[in-house]
Coordinates of N, CA, C and O in Angstrom, one line a residue:
X1 N -20.4 102.7 -5.4 CA -21.6 102.8 -6.0 C -22.1 104.0 -6.5 O -22.0 104.6 -5.9
X2 N -22.5 104.1 -7.7 CA -23.3 105.1 -8.0 C -24.3 105.6 -7.5 O -25.0 105.1 -6.5
X3 N -24.7 107.2 -7.4 CA -25.8 107.6 -6.5 C -27.0 107.8 -7.3 O -28.0 107.8 -6.7
X4 N -27.2 107.7 -8.6 CA -28.2 107.7 -9.3 C -28.2 106.6 -10.4 O -27.0 106.2 -11.0
X5 N -29.4 106.2 -11.0 CA -29.3 105.0 -12.2 C -29.0 106.0 -13.4 O -29.4 107.2 -13.7
X6 N -28.1 105.3 -14.4 CA -27.9 106.3 -15.5 C -27.7 105.1 -16.7 O -27.5 104.2 -16.7
X7 N -28.1 105.6 -18.0 CA -27.7 105.1 -19.2 C -26.9 106.0 -20.0 O -27.5 107.2 -20.4
X8 N -25.8 105.5 -20.3 CA -24.8 106.7 -21.0 C -25.0 106.2 -22.6 O -25.7 105.4 -23.0
X9 N -24.8 107.4 -23.1 CA -25.1 107.4 -24.9 C -24.2 106.3 -25.4 O -23.1 106.0 -24.8
X10 N -24.8 105.6 -26.5 CA -24.2 104.4 -27.0 C -22.8 105.0 -27.8 O -23.1 106.3 -28.1
X11 N -21.7 104.3 -27.9 CA -20.7 104.7 -28.3 C -20.0 103.6 -29.2 O -19.8 102.4 -29.0
X12 N -19.9 103.6 -30.8 CA -20.3 104.8 -31.5 C -21.6 105.1 -31.7 O -22.5 104.3 -31.6
X13 N -22.0 106.2 -31.9 CA -23.4 106.6 -32.3 C -23.1 107.7 -33.5 O -23.2 108.8 -33.1
X14 N -23.5 107.5 -35.0 CA -24.2 106.3 -35.4 C -23.0 104.9 -35.3 O -21.7 105.2 -35.1
X15 N -23.6 103.9 -35.5 CA -22.9 102.6 -35.4 C -23.3 102.0 -36.8 O -24.2 102.1 -37.4
X16 N -22.1 101.5 -37.2 CA -22.2 100.5 -38.1 C -22.0 99.1 -38.2 O -22.9 98.0 -38.8
X17 N -20.9 98.6 -36.9 CA -20.8 97.2 -36.8 C -21.4 96.6 -35.2 O -22.1 95.8 -35.2
X18 N -21.3 97.6 -34.3 CA -21.4 97.4 -33.1 C -21.5 98.5 -32.4 O -21.3 99.8 -32.8
X19 N -22.2 98.4 -31.2 CA -22.1 99.6 -30.3 C -21.9 99.5 -28.9 O -22.2 98.4 -28.4
X20 N -21.3 100.2 -28.2 CA -21.0 99.9 -26.7 C -21.8 100.8 -25.8 O -22.3 102.0 -25.8
X21 N -22.5 100.2 -24.8 CA -23.3 100.6 -24.0 C -23.3 100.5 -22.5 O -22.7 99.2 -22.3
X22 N -23.2 101.8 -21.5 CA -22.8 101.6 -20.4 C -24.0 102.1 -19.8 O -24.7 102.9 -19.9
X23 N -24.3 101.7 -18.4 CA -25.2 102.0 -17.5 C -24.7 101.8 -15.9 O -23.7 101.1 -15.5
X24 N -25.4 102.5 -15.2 CA -25.1 102.5 -13.6 C -26.2 102.1 -12.7 O -27.5 102.7 -13.1
X25 N -26.1 101.3 -11.7 CA -27.0 101.1 -10.8 C -26.7 101.6 -9.3 O -26.0 101.1 -8.9
X26 N -27.5 102.2 -9.0 CA -27.4 102.6 -7.4 C -27.6 101.7 -6.4 O -28.5 100.8 -6.9
X27 N -27.2 101.8 -5.4 CA -27.1 100.7 -4.3 C -28.9 100.4 -3.9 O -29.1 99.1 -3.6
X28 N -29.6 101.7 -3.8 CA -30.9 101.5 -3.4 C -31.7 100.5 -4.5 O -32.8 100.1 -4.2
X29 N -31.4 100.2 -5.8 CA -32.0 99.7 -6.6 C -31.6 98.0 -6.6 O -32.1 97.2 -7.5
X30 N -30.6 97.7 -6.1 CA -30.3 96.6 -5.8 C -31.2 95.4 -5.6 O -32.0 95.6 -4.7
X31 N -31.1 94.5 -6.5 CA -32.2 93.2 -6.3 C -33.4 93.5 -7.0 O -34.1 92.6 -7.2
X32 N -33.6 94.6 -7.6 CA -34.9 94.7 -8.6 C -34.5 94.4 -9.9 O -33.5 94.1 -10.2
X33 N -35.7 94.2 -10.5 CA -35.8 93.5 -11.9 C -34.9 94.6 -12.6 O -35.4 95.6 -12.9
X34 N -34.0 94.3 -13.6 CA -33.4 94.8 -14.7 C -33.4 94.4 -15.9 O -33.6 93.2 -16.2
X35 N -33.8 95.4 -17.0 CA -33.9 94.9 -18.4 C -33.4 95.9 -19.2 O -33.8 97.3 -19.2
X36 N -32.4 95.8 -20.1 CA -31.7 96.7 -21.0 C -32.1 95.9 -22.6 O -31.4 94.9 -22.9
X37 N -33.2 96.8 -23.4 CA -33.4 96.0 -24.4 C -33.4 97.0 -25.5 O -33.2 98.4 -25.3
X38 N -33.7 96.7 -26.8 CA -33.5 97.6 -28.0 C -35.0 97.8 -28.5 O -35.2 96.4 -28.7
X39 N -35.3 98.6 -29.0 CA -36.8 99.0 -29.7 C -36.7 99.7 -31.1 O -35.6 100.6 -30.8
X40 N -37.2 99.6 -32.1 CA -37.4 100.4 -33.0 C -38.3 101.4 -33.0 O -38.8 101.6 -32.0
X41 N -38.3 102.4 -33.9 CA -39.1 103.4 -33.9 C -40.7 103.2 -33.7 O -41.2 103.9 -33.3
X42 N -41.1 102.0 -34.2 CA -42.6 101.8 -33.9 C -43.0 101.2 -32.4 O -43.9 100.9 -31.8
X43 N -41.7 100.7 -31.5 CA -41.8 100.5 -30.3 C -41.7 98.9 -30.3 O -41.8 98.2 -29.2
X44 N -41.3 98.2 -31.4 CA -41.3 96.8 -31.6 C -40.0 96.5 -31.1 O -38.9 97.2 -31.3
X45 N -39.9 95.4 -29.9 CA -38.9 95.0 -29.4 C -37.9 94.2 -30.3 O -38.3 93.2 -31.2
X46 N -36.9 94.6 -30.7 CA -35.6 94.0 -31.6 C -34.6 93.0 -30.6 O -34.4 91.9 -31.3
X47 N -34.2 93.5 -29.5 CA -33.0 92.5 -28.8 C -33.1 92.7 -27.4 O -33.6 94.0 -26.8
X48 N -33.0 92.0 -26.6 CA -32.7 92.3 -25.0 C -31.5 91.8 -24.9 O -30.5 90.7 -25.5
X49 N -30.5 92.9 -24.3 CA -29.1 92.9 -23.8 C -28.9 92.4 -22.4 O -27.8 91.7 -22.6
X50 N -29.5 92.8 -21.9 CA -29.4 92.1 -20.4 C -30.6 92.3 -19.7 O -31.5 93.1 -19.9
X51 N -31.0 90.9 -18.9 CA -32.0 90.9 -17.9 C -31.6 90.1 -16.8 O -30.7 89.0 -16.9
X52 N -32.5 90.4 -15.5 CA -32.2 89.7 -14.5 C -32.1 90.5 -13.4 O -33.2 91.6 -13.3
X53 N -31.6 90.6 -12.2 CA -31.6 91.2 -11.0 C -30.4 92.1 -11.0 O -29.2 91.8 -11.5
X54 N -30.6 93.3 -10.6 CA -30.1 94.5 -10.8 C -28.8 94.2 -9.6 O -29.3 94.1 -8.5
X55 N -27.8 94.7 -9.8 CA -26.4 94.6 -8.7 C -25.8 96.3 -8.9 O -26.0 96.5 -9.8
X56 N -25.7 96.6 -7.7 CA -25.1 98.2 -7.8 C -23.5 98.2 -8.3 O -22.9 97.1 -8.5
X57 N -23.3 99.3 -9.4 CA -22.4 99.5 -9.8 C -22.4 100.0 -11.4 O -23.3 100.2 -11.7
X58 N -21.3 99.9 -12.0 CA -21.1 100.5 -13.4 C -20.9 99.2 -14.0 O -20.1 98.5 -13.9
X59 N -21.4 99.3 -15.4 CA -21.6 98.0 -16.4 C -21.9 98.5 -17.6 O -22.0 99.8 -18.0
X60 N -21.2 97.5 -18.5 CA -21.3 97.9 -20.0 C -21.6 96.5 -20.7 O -21.2 95.2 -20.1
X61 N -22.0 96.6 -21.9 CA -22.1 95.6 -23.0 C -22.0 96.0 -24.1 O -22.2 97.2 -24.8
X62 N -21.5 95.3 -25.3 CA -21.5 95.5 -26.6 C -22.8 94.8 -27.2 O -22.8 93.7 -27.2
X63 N -23.5 95.6 -28.2 CA -24.4 95.3 -28.9 C -24.0 94.8 -30.3 O -23.5 95.6 -30.9
X64 N -24.2 93.8 -30.8 CA -23.4 93.3 -32.3 C -24.2 93.7 -33.5 O -24.5 93.5 -34.8
X65 N -25.4 94.6 -33.1 CA -26.8 95.2 -33.8 C -27.3 94.0 -34.7 O -28.2 94.3 -35.7
X66 N -27.7 92.8 -33.6 CA -28.4 91.7 -34.3 C -29.4 91.8 -33.6 O -29.5 92.1 -32.0
X67 N -30.8 91.3 -33.9 CA -32.0 91.1 -33.3 C -31.6 89.7 -32.6 O -30.9 89.0 -32.7
X68 N -32.8 89.6 -31.7 CA -32.7 88.2 -30.9 C -32.9 87.0 -31.6 O -32.2 86.0 -31.5
X69 N -33.5 87.1 -32.9 CA -33.5 86.2 -34.0 C -32.2 85.9 -34.6 O -32.1 84.8 -35.2
X70 N -31.3 86.8 -34.5 CA -30.1 86.6 -35.0 C -29.8 87.5 -36.3 O -28.4 87.4 -36.8
X71 N -30.7 87.8 -37.1 CA -30.7 89.0 -38.2 C -30.1 90.3 -37.7 O -30.1 90.7 -36.8
X72 N -29.5 90.9 -38.9 CA -29.0 92.3 -38.4 C -30.4 93.2 -38.3 O -31.3 93.2 -39.0
X73 N -30.0 94.2 -37.4 CA -31.0 95.3 -37.3 C -31.3 96.1 -38.4 O -32.6 96.4 -38.5
X74 N -30.4 96.4 -39.3 CA -30.9 97.1 -40.4 C -30.6 98.6 -40.2 O -30.4 99.0 -38.8
X75 N -30.4 99.5 -41.1 CA -30.2 100.8 -40.9 C -31.5 101.4 -40.3 O -32.6 101.0 -40.6
X76 N -31.4 102.3 -39.5 CA -32.3 103.1 -39.0 C -32.2 103.5 -37.6 O -31.0 103.8 -37.3
X77 N -33.2 104.1 -36.9 CA -33.1 104.4 -35.5 C -33.7 103.9 -34.5 O -34.8 103.1 -34.8
X78 N -33.1 103.5 -33.7 CA -33.4 102.6 -32.4 C -33.4 103.3 -31.3 O -32.9 104.6 -30.9
X79 N -34.2 102.4 -30.1 CA -34.0 103.4 -28.9 C -33.5 102.2 -27.8 O -33.9 100.8 -27.7
X80 N -32.5 102.5 -27.2 CA -32.2 101.7 -26.1 C -32.8 101.8 -24.6 O -32.9 103.1 -24.5
X81 N -33.4 100.9 -24.2 CA -34.2 101.3 -22.8 C -33.8 100.5 -21.7 O -33.7 99.2 -21.8
X82 N -33.3 101.1 -20.7 CA -32.9 100.2 -19.6 C -34.2 100.6 -18.5 O -34.6 101.7 -18.3
X83 N -34.5 99.6 -17.7 CA -35.5 99.5 -16.8 C -35.1 98.5 -15.5 O -34.7 97.8 -15.7
X84 N -35.1 99.6 -14.4 CA -34.7 98.8 -13.2 C -35.7 99.2 -12.0 O -36.0 100.2 -11.6
X85 N -36.8 98.3 -11.8 CA -37.9 98.4 -11.1 C -38.9 99.2 -11.9 O -39.0 99.2 -12.8
X86 N -39.3 100.4 -11.2 CA -40.2 101.4 -11.7 C -39.5 102.4 -12.5 O -40.3 103.3 -13.5
X87 N -38.2 102.4 -12.6 CA -37.5 103.7 -13.3 C -37.1 103.0 -14.7 O -36.5 101.8 -14.8
X88 N -37.3 103.9 -15.7 CA -36.8 103.8 -17.0 C -36.0 104.9 -17.7 O -36.1 105.9 -17.1
X89 N -34.8 104.6 -18.4 CA -34.0 105.4 -18.9 C -34.0 105.1 -20.4 O -33.7 103.8 -20.9
X90 N -33.9 106.0 -21.7 CA -33.7 105.9 -22.8 C -32.6 106.5 -23.6 O -32.4 107.6 -22.9
X91 N -31.8 106.0 -24.6 CA -31.3 106.8 -25.5 C -31.5 106.4 -26.8 O -31.6 105.1 -27.2
X92 N -31.2 107.3 -27.8 CA -31.2 107.3 -29.1 C -30.0 106.4 -30.1 O -28.9 107.0 -29.5
X93 N -30.0 105.9 -31.0 CA -29.1 105.1 -31.5 C -29.3 105.1 -32.9 O -30.4 104.7 -33.5
X94 N -28.6 105.5 -33.7 CA -28.7 105.4 -35.2 C -27.7 104.7 -35.6 O -26.5 104.3 -35.3
X95 N -28.4 103.7 -36.6 CA -27.8 102.3 -37.2 C -27.4 102.5 -38.7 O -28.5 102.9 -39.3
X96 N -26.2 102.9 -39.0 CA -25.9 103.1 -40.3 C -25.6 102.0 -41.4 O -25.1 100.8 -41.0
X97 N -25.8 101.7 -42.6 CA -25.5 100.5 -43.5 C -23.8 100.1 -43.7 O -23.1 101.2 -43.2

């Protein structure tokens, strides 16, 4: 298992159709609440990509650039934020038309 919590840069970035997001959870964070979500520049929640209890290891998810409501997120700058227990990491994502 990884030795530290990580959130890798999304690929591709900038994105047009979808983007691939990878993260790592160290063993000492196992069982803590996990949330990986997308926010816009104003801090408004756009989409929840993963939520639940953290398990140790390396993981990934593909975001189709859609909000939780099903609409396309639209062009702009977004932030991916992972929270495991009290620890958070963020990455910037640019969505192009």
